[in-house]
């Protein structure tokens, strides 16, 4: 099975711009979660989508949004970029939550805001 | 109550030695504790996981020890190899409502295994 894929792998944007990142989960996985990874804060949960519905959200401002399509592919959008948004954005997919919760991560999108 | 505290931040171990990484949590709602391994330029990969009704789980050279009363768990890497050099994250899962389960991660330990 192909793993989780994320595009693009690298992005450089300017403050004030907006950006859209894409994630394709493992085939058959219906849950997609997004995380922000920075050296100072580690991995922080952004949101989770399941069957096109956001069912959980972390503590991030409204500039961070996402959506999921009927084929489970997901996108996240960051509007009005700030320097502090520079990070590795990781997407993870899983079959669904449950007693075990194996999440499979993609390689991430490295976003640099200048 | 949502935090998972991980130590040390960095660790240097000789080849063949034992690497030990510790994590502690406060929220008793956590019910699943995975460890992830991340190499530079890659996403985290699930290494091994444990549920709180088990005190130890071993998979090859990797062992999780779990102390429910102390709310602590640790990863032991036996016979550490240079190829184990990576960043390790502990995590804890809890039910967050609406059918969703959320992972909370420790801040990571950068392990370097020197020949």
PDB file of C-alpha atoms in Angstrom:
ATOM      1  CA  UNK A   1       0.000   0.000   0.000  1.00  0.00           C
ATOM      2  CA  UNK A   2       1.216   3.486  -0.751  1.00  0.00           C
ATOM      3  CA  UNK A   3       1.884   5.623   2.294  1.00  0.00           C
ATOM      4  CA  UNK A   4       0.566   9.042   3.151  1.00  0.00           C
ATOM      5  CA  UNK A   5       1.609  11.612   0.594  1.00  0.00           C
ATOM      6  CA  UNK A   6       1.849  15.347   1.090  1.00  0.00           C
ATOM      7  CA  UNK A   7       2.318  18.070  -1.466  1.00  0.00           C
ATOM      8  CA  UNK A   8       4.184  20.231  -1.865  1.00  0.00           C
ATOM      9  CA  UNK A   9       7.178  19.137   0.179  1.00  0.00           C
ATOM     10  CA  UNK A  10       8.600  22.633   0.488  1.00  0.00           C
ATOM     11  CA  UNK A  11       7.053  26.082   0.322  1.00  0.00           C
ATOM     12  CA  UNK A  12       8.351  29.585   0.785  1.00  0.00           C
ATOM     13  CA  UNK A  13       5.765  32.288   1.310  1.00  0.00           C
ATOM     14  CA  UNK A  14       5.727  35.909   2.349  1.00  0.00           C
ATOM     15  CA  UNK A  15       3.996  37.324   5.417  1.00  0.00           C
ATOM     16  CA  UNK A  16       0.358  38.107   4.717  1.00  0.00           C
ATOM     17  CA  UNK A  17      -0.018  35.530   1.971  1.00  0.00           C
ATOM     18  CA  UNK A  18      -2.097  32.398   2.243  1.00  0.00           C
ATOM     19  CA  UNK A  19      -1.115  28.807   1.578  1.00  0.00           C
ATOM     20  CA  UNK A  20      -2.853  25.507   0.881  1.00  0.00           C
ATOM     21  CA  UNK A  21      -1.283  22.170   1.710  1.00  0.00           C
ATOM     22  CA  UNK A  22      -2.541  18.827   0.462  1.00  0.00           C
ATOM     23  CA  UNK A  23      -2.601  15.354   1.990  1.00  0.00           C
ATOM     24  CA  UNK A  24      -3.566  12.022   0.463  1.00  0.00           C
ATOM     25  CA  UNK A  25      -4.147   9.338   3.109  1.00  0.00           C
ATOM     26  CA  UNK A  26      -3.440   5.654   2.852  1.00  0.00           C
ATOM     27  CA  UNK A  27      -6.077   3.932   0.754  1.00  0.00           C
ATOM     28  CA  UNK A  28      -9.034   2.964   2.936  1.00  0.00           C
ATOM     29  CA  UNK A  29      -8.158   5.374   5.727  1.00  0.00           C
ATOM     30  CA  UNK A  30     -10.970   7.759   6.492  1.00  0.00           C
ATOM     31  CA  UNK A  31      -9.474   9.835   9.283  1.00  0.00           C
ATOM     32  CA  UNK A  32      -6.934  12.551   8.546  1.00  0.00           C
ATOM     33  CA  UNK A  33      -5.226  14.614  11.226  1.00  0.00           C
ATOM     34  CA  UNK A  34      -2.946  17.594  10.805  1.00  0.00           C
ATOM     35  CA  UNK A  35      -0.076  18.598  13.071  1.00  0.00           C
ATOM     36  CA  UNK A  36       2.338  21.497  13.225  1.00  0.00           C
ATOM     37  CA  UNK A  37       5.893  20.592  14.193  1.00  0.00           C
ATOM     38  CA  UNK A  38       8.353  23.218  15.400  1.00  0.00           C
ATOM     39  CA  UNK A  39      11.616  22.852  17.342  1.00  0.00           C
ATOM     40  CA  UNK A  40      10.217  24.767  20.306  1.00  0.00           C
ATOM     41  CA  UNK A  41       6.722  23.343  20.598  1.00  0.00           C
ATOM     42  CA  UNK A  42       7.145  19.876  19.134  1.00  0.00           C
ATOM     43  CA  UNK A  43       4.131  18.263  17.486  1.00  0.00           C
ATOM     44  CA  UNK A  44       0.923  20.158  18.059  1.00  0.00           C
ATOM     45  CA  UNK A  45      -2.476  18.939  16.931  1.00  0.00           C
ATOM     46  CA  UNK A  46      -4.309  21.189  14.481  1.00  0.00           C
ATOM     47  CA  UNK A  47      -7.479  19.299  13.541  1.00  0.00           C
ATOM     48  CA  UNK A  48      -8.937  15.978  12.496  1.00  0.00           C
ATOM     49  CA  UNK A  49     -11.307  15.193   9.659  1.00  0.00           C
ATOM     50  CA  UNK A  50     -13.411  12.095   9.267  1.00  0.00           C
ATOM     51  CA  UNK A  51     -15.890  11.512   6.464  1.00  0.00           C
ATOM     52  CA  UNK A  52     -15.581  15.121   5.303  1.00  0.00           C
ATOM     53  CA  UNK A  53     -16.408  16.489   8.762  1.00  0.00           C
ATOM     54  CA  UNK A  54     -14.090  18.214  11.184  1.00  0.00           C
ATOM     55  CA  UNK A  55     -14.624  16.369  14.429  1.00  0.00           C
ATOM     56  CA  UNK A  56     -11.787  17.722  16.535  1.00  0.00           C
ATOM     57  CA  UNK A  57      -9.764  20.912  16.616  1.00  0.00           C
ATOM     58  CA  UNK A  58      -6.642  21.959  18.463  1.00  0.00           C
ATOM     59  CA  UNK A  59      -5.825  25.312  19.956  1.00  0.00           C
ATOM     60  CA  UNK A  60      -4.907  27.279  16.841  1.00  0.00           C
ATOM     61  CA  UNK A  61      -6.326  30.553  15.536  1.00  0.00           C
ATOM     62  CA  UNK A  62      -9.027  30.639  12.903  1.00  0.00           C
ATOM     63  CA  UNK A  63      -6.427  31.437  10.243  1.00  0.00           C
ATOM     64  CA  UNK A  64      -5.822  27.696  10.175  1.00  0.00           C
ATOM     65  CA  UNK A  65      -8.571  25.785   8.446  1.00  0.00           C
ATOM     66  CA  UNK A  66      -9.006  22.559   6.605  1.00  0.00           C
ATOM     67  CA  UNK A  67     -11.348  20.366   4.680  1.00  0.00           C
ATOM     68  CA  UNK A  68     -11.697  16.795   3.544  1.00  0.00           C
ATOM     69  CA  UNK A  69     -13.044  15.530   0.270  1.00  0.00           C
ATOM     70  CA  UNK A  70     -15.213  12.492  -0.430  1.00  0.00           C
ATOM     71  CA  UNK A  71     -12.112  10.463  -1.395  1.00  0.00           C
ATOM     72  CA  UNK A  72     -10.624  11.261   2.066  1.00  0.00           C
ATOM     73  CA  UNK A  73      -7.974  13.576   0.638  1.00  0.00           C
ATOM     74  CA  UNK A  74      -7.533  16.601   2.827  1.00  0.00           C
ATOM     75  CA  UNK A  75      -6.280  20.133   2.497  1.00  0.00           C
ATOM     76  CA  UNK A  76      -5.299  22.648   5.098  1.00  0.00           C
ATOM     77  CA  UNK A  77      -5.199  26.369   4.533  1.00  0.00           C
ATOM     78  CA  UNK A  78      -3.367  29.064   6.431  1.00  0.00           C
ATOM     79  CA  UNK A  79      -4.405  32.609   5.698  1.00  0.00           C
ATOM     80  CA  UNK A  80      -2.580  35.837   6.497  1.00  0.00           C
ATOM     81  CA  UNK A  81       0.699  34.053   7.123  1.00  0.00           C
ATOM     82  CA  UNK A  82       2.902  35.123  10.026  1.00  0.00           C
ATOM     83  CA  UNK A  83       6.590  34.460  10.572  1.00  0.00           C
ATOM     84  CA  UNK A  84       5.669  32.125  13.418  1.00  0.00           C
ATOM     85  CA  UNK A  85       3.794  29.867  11.030  1.00  0.00           C
ATOM     86  CA  UNK A  86       7.116  28.595   9.686  1.00  0.00           C
ATOM     87  CA  UNK A  87       7.048  24.900  10.543  1.00  0.00           C
ATOM     88  CA  UNK A  88       6.819  21.366   9.284  1.00  0.00           C
ATOM     89  CA  UNK A  89       3.167  20.528   8.685  1.00  0.00           C
ATOM     90  CA  UNK A  90       2.432  16.854   9.055  1.00  0.00           C
ATOM     91  CA  UNK A  91      -0.589  14.920   7.983  1.00  0.00           C
ATOM     92  CA  UNK A  92      -1.471  11.565   9.494  1.00  0.00           C
ATOM     93  CA  UNK A  93      -4.109   9.077   8.475  1.00  0.00           C
ATOM     94  CA  UNK A  94      -5.787   6.236  10.300  1.00  0.00           C
ATOM     95  CA  UNK A  95      -8.647   3.841   9.717  1.00  0.00           C
ATOM     96  CA  UNK A  96     -10.608   5.446  12.549  1.00  0.00           C
ATOM     97  CA  UNK A  97     -10.244   6.041  16.245  1.00  0.00           C
ATOM     98  CA  UNK A  98     -10.621   3.139  18.597  1.00  0.00           C
ATOM     99  CA  UNK A  99      -8.949   1.073  21.268  1.00  0.00           C
ATOM    100  CA  UNK A 100      -5.733   1.351  19.346  1.00  0.00           C
ATOM    101  CA  UNK A 101      -5.047   4.398  17.308  1.00  0.00           C
ATOM    102  CA  UNK A 102      -2.344   3.807  14.790  1.00  0.00           C
ATOM    103  CA  UNK A 103      -1.623   6.972  12.924  1.00  0.00           C
ATOM    104  CA  UNK A 104       0.561   6.903   9.836  1.00  0.00           C
ATOM    105  CA  UNK A 105       2.384  10.115   9.056  1.00  0.00           C
ATOM    106  CA  UNK A 106       3.368  11.606   5.759  1.00  0.00           C
ATOM    107  CA  UNK A 107       6.774  13.220   5.181  1.00  0.00           C
ATOM    108  CA  UNK A 108       5.406  16.696   5.837  1.00  0.00           C
ATOM    109  CA  UNK A 109       5.393  20.027   4.075  1.00  0.00           C
ATOM    110  CA  UNK A 110       8.141  22.393   5.160  1.00  0.00           C
ATOM    111  CA  UNK A 111       6.671  25.915   5.158  1.00  0.00           C
ATOM    112  CA  UNK A 112       8.970  28.893   5.453  1.00  0.00           C
ATOM    113  CA  UNK A 113       7.422  32.338   5.903  1.00  0.00           C
ATOM    114  CA  UNK A 114       9.670  35.312   5.158  1.00  0.00           C
TER     115      UNK A 114
ATOM    116  CA  UNK B   1      -3.639  18.191  32.184  1.00  0.00           C
ATOM    117  CA  UNK B   2      -3.103  17.664  28.492  1.00  0.00           C
ATOM    118  CA  UNK B   3       0.681  17.597  28.671  1.00  0.00           C
ATOM    119  CA  UNK B   4       3.057  14.747  28.181  1.00  0.00           C
ATOM    120  CA  UNK B   5       6.492  15.544  29.592  1.00  0.00           C
ATOM    121  CA  UNK B   6       9.450  13.837  27.956  1.00  0.00           C
ATOM    122  CA  UNK B   7      13.078  13.635  29.039  1.00  0.00           C
ATOM    123  CA  UNK B   8      15.893  13.941  28.246  1.00  0.00           C
ATOM    124  CA  UNK B   9      15.854  16.387  25.334  1.00  0.00           C
ATOM    125  CA  UNK B  10      18.967  14.781  23.904  1.00  0.00           C
ATOM    126  CA  UNK B  11      20.844  11.580  24.568  1.00  0.00           C
ATOM    127  CA  UNK B  12      24.206  10.244  23.454  1.00  0.00           C
ATOM    128  CA  UNK B  13      24.801   6.526  23.803  1.00  0.00           C
ATOM    129  CA  UNK B  14      27.655   4.282  22.805  1.00  0.00           C
ATOM    130  CA  UNK B  15      26.968   1.575  20.253  1.00  0.00           C
ATOM    131  CA  UNK B  16      25.768  -1.520  22.076  1.00  0.00           C
ATOM    132  CA  UNK B  17      24.523   0.447  25.061  1.00  0.00           C
ATOM    133  CA  UNK B  18      21.013   0.930  26.397  1.00  0.00           C
ATOM    134  CA  UNK B  19      19.071   4.076  25.527  1.00  0.00           C
ATOM    135  CA  UNK B  20      16.347   5.090  27.976  1.00  0.00           C
ATOM    136  CA  UNK B  21      13.773   7.811  27.339  1.00  0.00           C
ATOM    137  CA  UNK B  22      11.166   8.733  29.921  1.00  0.00           C
ATOM    138  CA  UNK B  23       7.712  10.253  29.718  1.00  0.00           C
ATOM    139  CA  UNK B  24       5.182  11.335  32.331  1.00  0.00           C
ATOM    140  CA  UNK B  25       1.570  12.370  32.082  1.00  0.00           C
ATOM    141  CA  UNK B  26      -1.136  13.778  34.327  1.00  0.00           C
ATOM    142  CA  UNK B  27      -4.408  13.078  32.555  1.00  0.00           C
ATOM    143  CA  UNK B  28      -5.785   9.701  33.598  1.00  0.00           C
ATOM    144  CA  UNK B  29      -8.074   9.752  30.557  1.00  0.00           C
ATOM    145  CA  UNK B  30      -5.132   8.741  28.364  1.00  0.00           C
ATOM    146  CA  UNK B  31      -5.579   5.106  27.363  1.00  0.00           C
ATOM    147  CA  UNK B  32      -3.009   4.338  24.697  1.00  0.00           C
ATOM    148  CA  UNK B  33       0.683   5.229  24.691  1.00  0.00           C
ATOM    149  CA  UNK B  34       2.655   4.991  21.431  1.00  0.00           C
ATOM    150  CA  UNK B  35       6.235   5.855  20.680  1.00  0.00           C
ATOM    151  CA  UNK B  36       7.245   7.367  17.369  1.00  0.00           C
ATOM    152  CA  UNK B  37      10.631   7.485  15.663  1.00  0.00           C
ATOM    153  CA  UNK B  38      11.485  10.304  13.291  1.00  0.00           C
ATOM    154  CA  UNK B  39      14.456  10.545  10.968  1.00  0.00           C
ATOM    155  CA  UNK B  40      15.483  13.874   9.399  1.00  0.00           C
ATOM    156  CA  UNK B  41      13.293  14.749   6.439  1.00  0.00           C
ATOM    157  CA  UNK B  42      10.700  12.108   7.308  1.00  0.00           C
ATOM    158  CA  UNK B  43       7.468  12.014   9.195  1.00  0.00           C
ATOM    159  CA  UNK B  44       7.227  10.206  12.539  1.00  0.00           C
ATOM    160  CA  UNK B  45       6.771   6.442  12.270  1.00  0.00           C
ATOM    161  CA  UNK B  46       5.027   4.319  14.876  1.00  0.00           C
ATOM    162  CA  UNK B  47       7.611   2.240  16.703  1.00  0.00           C
ATOM    163  CA  UNK B  48       5.814   0.482  19.534  1.00  0.00           C
ATOM    164  CA  UNK B  49       2.756   1.139  21.688  1.00  0.00           C
ATOM    165  CA  UNK B  50       1.251  -0.004  24.976  1.00  0.00           C
ATOM    166  CA  UNK B  51      -2.083   0.102  26.764  1.00  0.00           C
ATOM    167  CA  UNK B  52      -2.230   0.902  30.489  1.00  0.00           C
ATOM    168  CA  UNK B  53      -3.426  -2.599  31.449  1.00  0.00           C
ATOM    169  CA  UNK B  54       0.017  -3.928  30.509  1.00  0.00           C
ATOM    170  CA  UNK B  55       3.220  -3.126  32.437  1.00  0.00           C
ATOM    171  CA  UNK B  56       5.710  -4.000  29.729  1.00  0.00           C
ATOM    172  CA  UNK B  57       5.792  -4.635  26.006  1.00  0.00           C
ATOM    173  CA  UNK B  58       8.790  -5.811  24.045  1.00  0.00           C
ATOM    174  CA  UNK B  59       9.356  -5.816  20.301  1.00  0.00           C
ATOM    175  CA  UNK B  60      12.827  -6.816  19.281  1.00  0.00           C
ATOM    176  CA  UNK B  61      15.314  -4.418  20.839  1.00  0.00           C
ATOM    177  CA  UNK B  62      12.583  -1.966  21.869  1.00  0.00           C
ATOM    178  CA  UNK B  63      10.739  -2.234  25.198  1.00  0.00           C
ATOM    179  CA  UNK B  64       8.110   0.003  26.761  1.00  0.00           C
ATOM    180  CA  UNK B  65       7.819  -0.057  30.539  1.00  0.00           C
ATOM    181  CA  UNK B  66       4.600   1.360  31.934  1.00  0.00           C
ATOM    182  CA  UNK B  67       3.921   2.424  35.545  1.00  0.00           C
ATOM    183  CA  UNK B  68       0.247   3.289  35.821  1.00  0.00           C
ATOM    184  CA  UNK B  69       0.339   4.407  39.470  1.00  0.00           C
ATOM    185  CA  UNK B  70       3.233   6.781  38.806  1.00  0.00           C
ATOM    186  CA  UNK B  71       1.774   7.849  35.459  1.00  0.00           C
ATOM    187  CA  UNK B  72       5.086   7.264  33.781  1.00  0.00           C
ATOM    188  CA  UNK B  73       6.276   5.222  30.866  1.00  0.00           C
ATOM    189  CA  UNK B  74       9.635   4.742  29.236  1.00  0.00           C
ATOM    190  CA  UNK B  75      11.257   3.432  26.098  1.00  0.00           C
ATOM    191  CA  UNK B  76      14.321   1.229  26.362  1.00  0.00           C
ATOM    192  CA  UNK B  77      16.448   0.524  23.298  1.00  0.00           C
ATOM    193  CA  UNK B  78      18.754  -2.402  23.927  1.00  0.00           C
ATOM    194  CA  UNK B  79      22.008  -2.883  22.008  1.00  0.00           C
ATOM    195  CA  UNK B  80      21.658   0.615  20.521  1.00  0.00           C
ATOM    196  CA  UNK B  81      22.971   0.971  16.966  1.00  0.00           C
ATOM    197  CA  UNK B  82      24.030   4.018  14.929  1.00  0.00           C
ATOM    198  CA  UNK B  83      20.968   3.414  12.747  1.00  0.00           C
ATOM    199  CA  UNK B  84      18.798   4.109  15.810  1.00  0.00           C
ATOM    200  CA  UNK B  85      19.995   7.727  15.777  1.00  0.00           C
ATOM    201  CA  UNK B  86      16.766   9.668  15.370  1.00  0.00           C
ATOM    202  CA  UNK B  87      14.294  11.768  17.325  1.00  0.00           C
ATOM    203  CA  UNK B  88      11.880   9.792  19.494  1.00  0.00           C
ATOM    204  CA  UNK B  89       8.490  11.050  20.583  1.00  0.00           C
ATOM    205  CA  UNK B  90       6.267   9.571  23.234  1.00  0.00           C
ATOM    206  CA  UNK B  91       2.554  10.210  22.898  1.00  0.00           C
ATOM    207  CA  UNK B  92      -0.693   9.570  24.715  1.00  0.00           C
ATOM    208  CA  UNK B  93      -4.151   9.129  23.299  1.00  0.00           C
ATOM    209  CA  UNK B  94      -7.470  10.096  24.785  1.00  0.00           C
ATOM    210  CA  UNK B  95     -11.043  10.221  23.593  1.00  0.00           C
ATOM    211  CA  UNK B  96     -11.940  13.816  22.788  1.00  0.00           C
ATOM    212  CA  UNK B  97     -15.602  13.429  21.875  1.00  0.00           C
ATOM    213  CA  UNK B  98     -17.623  13.113  18.656  1.00  0.00           C
ATOM    214  CA  UNK B  99     -15.911   9.836  17.852  1.00  0.00           C
ATOM    215  CA  UNK B 100     -12.503  11.481  17.786  1.00  0.00           C
ATOM    216  CA  UNK B 101      -9.339  10.344  19.523  1.00  0.00           C
ATOM    217  CA  UNK B 102      -6.503  12.808  20.000  1.00  0.00           C
ATOM    218  CA  UNK B 103      -2.802  12.174  20.391  1.00  0.00           C
ATOM    219  CA  UNK B 104      -0.736  14.445  22.626  1.00  0.00           C
ATOM    220  CA  UNK B 105       2.994  14.286  22.002  1.00  0.00           C
ATOM    221  CA  UNK B 106       6.038  14.815  24.177  1.00  0.00           C
ATOM    222  CA  UNK B 107       8.580  17.289  22.837  1.00  0.00           C
ATOM    223  CA  UNK B 108      10.972  14.662  21.626  1.00  0.00           C
ATOM    224  CA  UNK B 109      14.377  13.207  22.445  1.00  0.00           C
ATOM    225  CA  UNK B 110      17.187  13.402  19.950  1.00  0.00           C
ATOM    226  CA  UNK B 111      19.173  10.181  20.244  1.00  0.00           C
ATOM    227  CA  UNK B 112      22.698   9.900  18.884  1.00  0.00           C
ATOM    228  CA  UNK B 113      24.361   6.501  18.954  1.00  0.00           C
ATOM    229  CA  UNK B 114      28.111   6.818  18.482  1.00  0.00           C
ATOM    230  CA  UNK B 115      30.288   3.961  17.212  1.00  0.00           C
TER     231      UNK B 115
END
